[in-house]
Amino acid sequence: MLLEGISFPASLLKHVAIEKMLEDGVLQRRLSGKSKSVIFLKNPAALHSYLSNHFGIGDLEKYIITYNKLDLTRSDAIEISGNSKLKAIRSFKGFLVNSYVPVDAVLNGNAITLQPAPGSFTFISDWETFVPDPTVIIVGIENPENFSQVQKQDYLFEKIQPLFICRYPQSNDVINWLQNIPNMYLHFGDLDFAGINIYLNEFKKILGTRASFLIPPNTSGLLQQYGNRELYNRQLHLSPKPGSLEESLEVLIKLLHQYKMVLEQEIFIAR
């Protein structure tokens, strides 16, 4: 509308801000036919003044370009409008990692070694440039308590060099990162139907043969001793159909149905 003679059908400009501009006389409306109307701008200078006074927008062209940036930051938002909450912005993208053994990796082109001190974790923000050694197995942990106490579960991972990642806070960052690295992925979650579905729907269907599901030793005995029958009954409708899963999952599902109980992963934290 900043171009002389340009107008738009009023039906395309239904927004509270447009209505306010019409009420304040910044924009004008005129009939176009019997039942249709168009909206046009009579004084471009008045619009620029209005945008500056009401929305903090001093440069409309810069505002449009910056607003549509995929990596818009809060400082960008303040610069173009004076409002850090102009648009929903994820300030903390990325995910937590943990390890009880040194893990070599590259971050932003620099070699690093990960081994957080007990009681602390490392938050990877620039995950797009985070590349672990390809021999490292990425272990996705479903529950926060298990993630925070990986040292007490080292007996489950004696034959591999693991790097643990936390499923929370949930976002697409983890799966996008896993797709961009060659490492194998091992899912460590609850031994129940919900946990199996998380693995199948969030990881297996995307990573394919690079993904596997951890079934710890003595699962059968632990199911009998610590299994949860109420949770089994509550989740029974989530049980995957047999015959289409990897062999280890087929065995696990048979065990769950055999004992009619499921097992939550916190039991594997050594006492």
Short mmCIF file of C-alpha atoms in Angstrom, two decimals:
data_model
loop_
_atom_site.label_atom_id
_atom_site.label_comp_id
_atom_site.label_asym_id
_atom_site.label_seq_id
_atom_site.Cartn_x
_atom_site.Cartn_y
_atom_site.Cartn_z
CA MET A 1 0.00 0.00 0.00
CA LEU A 2 3.05 2.31 0.18
CA LEU A 3 2.99 2.28 -3.62
CA GLU A 4 0.67 4.94 -4.99
CA GLY A 5 -2.67 3.66 -6.22
CA ILE A 6 -2.40 0.20 -4.62
CA SER A 7 -5.35 -1.08 -2.57
CA PHE A 8 -6.43 -4.45 -1.16
CA PRO A 9 -9.79 -6.14 -0.66
CA ALA A 10 -10.94 -5.54 2.90
CA SER A 11 -11.70 -9.27 3.20
CA LEU A 12 -7.94 -10.00 3.02
CA LEU A 13 -7.03 -7.57 5.80
CA LYS A 14 -9.02 -8.80 8.78
CA HIS A 15 -6.84 -8.04 11.79
CA VAL A 16 -7.30 -6.04 14.98
CA ALA A 17 -4.34 -3.81 14.04
CA ILE A 18 -5.93 -3.01 10.67
CA GLU A 19 -9.24 -2.15 12.31
CA LYS A 20 -7.45 0.16 14.73
CA MET A 21 -5.64 1.90 11.83
CA LEU A 22 -8.97 2.41 10.09
CA GLU A 23 -10.50 3.88 13.26
CA ASP A 24 -7.51 6.21 13.67
CA GLY A 25 -7.72 7.31 10.04
CA VAL A 26 -4.30 6.02 9.03
CA LEU A 27 -5.92 3.66 6.53
CA GLN A 28 -9.04 4.37 4.49
CA ARG A 29 -11.84 2.17 3.25
CA ARG A 30 -13.95 2.70 0.13
CA LEU A 31 -16.68 0.71 -1.57
CA SER A 32 -15.75 -1.31 -4.62
CA GLY A 33 -19.01 -2.56 -6.09
CA LYS A 34 -22.26 -3.12 -4.24
CA SER A 35 -21.02 -5.21 -1.32
CA LYS A 36 -17.22 -5.21 -1.45
CA SER A 37 -14.76 -2.66 -0.17
CA VAL A 38 -11.04 -2.02 -0.45
CA ILE A 39 -8.51 -0.59 1.98
CA PHE A 40 -5.90 1.91 0.84
CA LEU A 41 -3.29 4.27 2.21
CA LYS A 42 -3.65 7.96 1.49
CA ASN A 43 -0.63 9.31 3.40
CA PRO A 44 2.49 7.06 3.61
CA ALA A 45 4.23 9.48 5.98
CA ALA A 46 1.31 9.15 8.42
CA LEU A 47 1.67 5.37 8.37
CA HIS A 48 5.39 5.50 9.17
CA SER A 49 4.71 7.87 12.04
CA TYR A 50 1.87 5.64 13.32
CA LEU A 51 4.01 2.47 13.20
CA SER A 52 6.78 4.21 15.11
CA ASN A 53 4.50 5.64 17.80
CA HIS A 54 2.29 2.59 18.33
CA PHE A 55 4.58 -0.37 17.57
CA GLY A 56 8.13 0.96 17.89
CA ILE A 57 8.75 0.18 14.20
CA GLY A 58 11.12 2.81 12.84
CA ASP A 59 12.08 1.05 9.60
CA LEU A 60 9.25 -0.99 8.08
CA GLU A 61 11.38 -2.72 5.44
CA LYS A 62 13.98 -3.77 8.01
CA TYR A 63 11.20 -4.92 10.33
CA ILE A 64 9.72 -7.22 7.66
CA ILE A 65 13.10 -8.73 6.71
CA THR A 66 14.24 -9.24 10.31
CA TYR A 67 10.89 -10.55 11.59
CA ASN A 68 11.00 -13.38 9.05
CA LYS A 69 14.49 -14.54 9.99
CA LEU A 70 14.52 -18.20 11.07
CA ASP A 71 17.10 -17.40 13.75
CA LEU A 72 15.42 -14.26 15.08
CA THR A 73 16.82 -13.34 18.51
CA ARG A 74 15.32 -11.25 21.29
CA SER A 75 17.92 -8.55 20.61
CA ASP A 76 16.77 -8.49 16.95
CA ALA A 77 13.17 -8.09 18.12
CA ILE A 78 14.09 -5.18 20.39
CA GLU A 79 16.05 -3.50 17.60
CA ILE A 80 13.12 -3.53 15.14
CA SER A 81 10.24 -2.93 17.55
CA GLY A 82 11.50 -2.29 21.09
CA ASN A 83 9.69 -5.47 22.16
CA SER A 84 11.66 -8.61 23.05
CA LYS A 85 8.40 -10.61 23.06
CA LEU A 86 7.42 -9.56 19.54
CA LYS A 87 7.51 -13.19 18.43
CA ALA A 88 7.82 -16.54 20.21
CA ILE A 89 11.57 -17.18 20.30
CA ARG A 90 13.41 -20.22 21.65
CA SER A 91 16.27 -18.76 23.65
CA PHE A 92 17.50 -22.17 24.79
CA LYS A 93 17.70 -24.51 21.82
CA GLY A 94 19.63 -27.72 22.28
CA PHE A 95 19.79 -30.56 24.78
CA LEU A 96 21.60 -31.93 27.81
CA VAL A 97 24.37 -34.53 27.61
CA ASN A 98 26.07 -36.55 30.33
CA SER A 99 28.89 -39.05 30.58
CA TYR A 100 30.94 -40.86 33.23
CA VAL A 101 33.84 -41.48 30.80
CA PRO A 102 35.66 -38.91 28.61
CA VAL A 103 33.97 -38.44 25.24
CA ASP A 104 35.83 -36.71 22.42
CA ALA A 105 33.82 -34.45 20.12
CA VAL A 106 33.97 -31.37 17.94
CA LEU A 107 31.90 -28.25 18.66
CA ASN A 108 31.97 -25.23 16.36
CA GLY A 109 35.08 -26.68 14.73
CA ASN A 110 36.96 -27.01 18.03
CA ALA A 111 38.00 -30.31 19.63
CA ILE A 112 36.46 -30.82 23.08
CA THR A 113 36.28 -33.59 25.68
CA LEU A 114 33.04 -34.13 27.56
CA GLN A 115 32.96 -35.54 31.08
CA PRO A 116 30.72 -33.49 33.37
CA ALA A 117 31.56 -33.60 37.05
CA PRO A 118 29.15 -35.74 39.10
CA GLY A 119 26.06 -33.69 39.84
CA SER A 120 26.40 -31.56 36.71
CA PHE A 121 25.54 -31.91 33.00
CA THR A 122 26.61 -30.22 29.79
CA PHE A 123 24.07 -28.28 27.73
CA ILE A 124 24.77 -28.36 23.98
CA SER A 125 23.24 -25.26 22.41
CA ASP A 126 25.00 -25.19 19.02
CA TRP A 127 23.96 -28.77 18.28
CA GLU A 128 24.24 -28.23 14.54
CA THR A 129 28.06 -28.15 14.91
CA PHE A 130 28.31 -30.82 17.64
CA VAL A 131 29.96 -33.99 16.28
CA PRO A 132 30.95 -36.79 18.70
CA ASP A 133 33.61 -39.36 17.85
CA PRO A 134 31.84 -41.79 15.47
CA THR A 135 32.64 -44.79 17.71
CA VAL A 136 30.58 -43.31 20.57
CA ILE A 137 27.13 -44.81 21.10
CA ILE A 138 24.44 -42.19 21.76
CA VAL A 139 22.21 -43.41 24.59
CA GLY A 140 18.87 -41.64 24.80
CA ILE A 141 17.48 -41.71 28.35
CA GLU A 142 13.76 -41.29 28.86
CA ASN A 143 13.57 -40.31 32.53
CA PRO A 144 15.48 -37.47 34.28
CA GLU A 145 16.46 -39.49 37.37
CA ASN A 146 18.24 -42.09 35.26
CA PHE A 147 19.94 -39.36 33.23
CA SER A 148 21.21 -37.60 36.36
CA GLN A 149 22.67 -40.81 37.84
CA VAL A 150 24.36 -42.48 34.86
CA GLN A 151 27.36 -43.43 37.02
CA LYS A 152 25.11 -45.81 38.98
CA GLN A 153 24.08 -47.58 35.77
CA ASP A 154 27.52 -48.06 34.21
CA TYR A 155 27.14 -51.86 34.52
CA LEU A 156 24.60 -51.68 31.69
CA PHE A 157 27.11 -50.11 29.28
CA GLU A 158 30.39 -51.92 29.98
CA LYS A 159 30.90 -52.96 26.36
CA ILE A 160 30.38 -49.54 24.74
CA GLN A 161 31.54 -45.94 25.07
CA PRO A 162 28.28 -44.10 25.74
CA LEU A 163 27.26 -40.47 25.54
CA PHE A 164 23.94 -39.95 27.30
CA ILE A 165 21.33 -37.48 26.05
CA CYS A 166 18.19 -36.44 27.87
CA ARG A 167 14.79 -36.57 26.16
CA TYR A 168 13.73 -33.44 28.07
CA PRO A 169 13.20 -30.62 27.37
CA GLN A 170 11.34 -32.10 24.40
CA SER A 171 12.01 -30.58 20.99
CA ASN A 172 13.07 -31.65 17.52
CA ASP A 173 16.69 -30.71 18.23
CA VAL A 174 17.69 -34.19 19.42
CA ILE A 175 16.28 -36.12 16.48
CA ASN A 176 17.51 -33.53 13.98
CA TRP A 177 20.99 -33.83 15.48
CA LEU A 178 20.89 -37.64 15.43
CA GLN A 179 19.97 -37.57 11.75
CA ASN A 180 23.06 -35.48 10.98
CA ILE A 181 25.65 -37.69 12.70
CA PRO A 182 26.70 -41.29 11.87
CA ASN A 183 26.66 -42.63 15.45
CA MET A 184 24.53 -45.56 16.51
CA TYR A 185 21.62 -44.79 18.84
CA LEU A 186 20.57 -46.90 21.85
CA HIS A 187 17.25 -46.11 23.51
CA PHE A 188 17.07 -46.59 27.28
CA GLY A 189 13.54 -46.09 28.55
CA ASP A 190 10.78 -47.65 30.57
CA LEU A 191 10.14 -51.29 29.73
CA ASP A 192 6.49 -50.66 29.08
CA PHE A 193 4.26 -50.06 26.08
CA ALA A 194 4.49 -46.28 26.33
CA GLY A 195 8.29 -46.46 26.36
CA ILE A 196 8.29 -48.81 23.38
CA ASN A 197 6.03 -46.42 21.46
CA ILE A 198 8.29 -43.46 22.25
CA TYR A 199 11.20 -45.44 20.81
CA LEU A 200 9.32 -46.61 17.72
CA ASN A 201 7.61 -43.31 16.86
CA GLU A 202 10.28 -40.77 17.80
CA PHE A 203 13.51 -42.61 16.95
CA LYS A 204 13.24 -45.96 15.17
CA LYS A 205 11.04 -44.76 12.31
CA ILE A 206 13.54 -41.98 11.56
CA LEU A 207 16.91 -43.60 12.35
CA GLY A 208 16.06 -47.08 11.06
CA THR A 209 18.78 -49.70 11.59
CA ARG A 210 20.97 -47.21 13.47
CA ALA A 211 18.54 -47.39 16.41
CA SER A 212 18.07 -50.18 18.94
CA PHE A 213 16.22 -50.61 22.24
CA LEU A 214 18.12 -51.49 25.43
CA ILE A 215 16.79 -54.54 27.27
CA PRO A 216 19.01 -54.87 30.36
CA PRO A 217 20.07 -58.24 31.76
CA ASN A 218 17.79 -59.97 34.27
CA THR A 219 14.77 -58.09 32.91
CA SER A 220 12.67 -61.20 33.45
CA GLY A 221 13.62 -61.49 37.12
CA LEU A 222 13.16 -57.78 37.76
CA LEU A 223 9.74 -57.87 36.12
CA GLN A 224 8.64 -60.62 38.48
CA GLN A 225 10.02 -58.80 41.52
CA TYR A 226 9.29 -55.13 40.76
CA GLY A 227 6.81 -55.16 37.88
CA ASN A 228 3.74 -52.91 37.83
CA ARG A 229 0.51 -54.71 36.94
CA GLU A 230 -1.72 -51.62 37.16
CA LEU A 231 0.45 -49.76 34.65
CA TYR A 232 0.42 -52.82 32.36
CA ASN A 233 -3.39 -52.82 32.33
CA ARG A 234 -3.52 -49.06 31.78
CA GLN A 235 -1.17 -49.24 28.80
CA LEU A 236 -2.34 -52.50 27.29
CA HIS A 237 -4.06 -50.71 24.40
CA LEU A 238 -0.65 -49.32 23.37
CA SER A 239 0.90 -52.75 22.87
CA PRO A 240 2.41 -52.95 19.35
CA LYS A 241 1.25 -55.72 17.07
CA PRO A 242 3.70 -58.65 17.06
CA GLY A 243 5.59 -59.77 14.00
CA SER A 244 6.80 -56.41 12.72
CA LEU A 245 9.40 -55.41 15.31
CA GLU A 246 13.09 -56.12 15.89
CA GLU A 247 13.67 -59.45 17.58
CA SER A 248 14.72 -58.05 20.97
CA LEU A 249 11.52 -56.01 21.21
CA GLU A 250 9.41 -59.02 20.28
CA VAL A 251 11.05 -60.91 23.17
CA LEU A 252 10.43 -58.01 25.57
CA ILE A 253 6.76 -57.68 24.62
CA LYS A 254 6.27 -61.42 25.14
CA LEU A 255 7.76 -61.06 28.64
CA LEU A 256 5.44 -58.16 29.45
CA HIS A 257 2.42 -60.19 28.38
CA GLN A 258 3.71 -63.31 30.11
CA TYR A 259 3.92 -61.61 33.52
CA LYS A 260 1.18 -59.06 32.75
CA MET A 261 3.44 -56.40 34.25
CA VAL A 262 5.72 -53.63 33.03
CA LEU A 263 8.95 -52.24 34.49
CA GLU A 264 9.96 -48.61 35.01
CA GLN A 265 13.61 -47.85 34.22
CA GLU A 266 14.47 -46.24 37.58
CA ILE A 267 14.84 -49.76 39.01
CA PHE A 268 18.16 -50.06 37.14
CA ILE A 269 19.81 -47.34 39.22
CA ALA A 270 22.18 -49.22 41.53
CA ARG A 271 21.41 -48.79 45.23
#
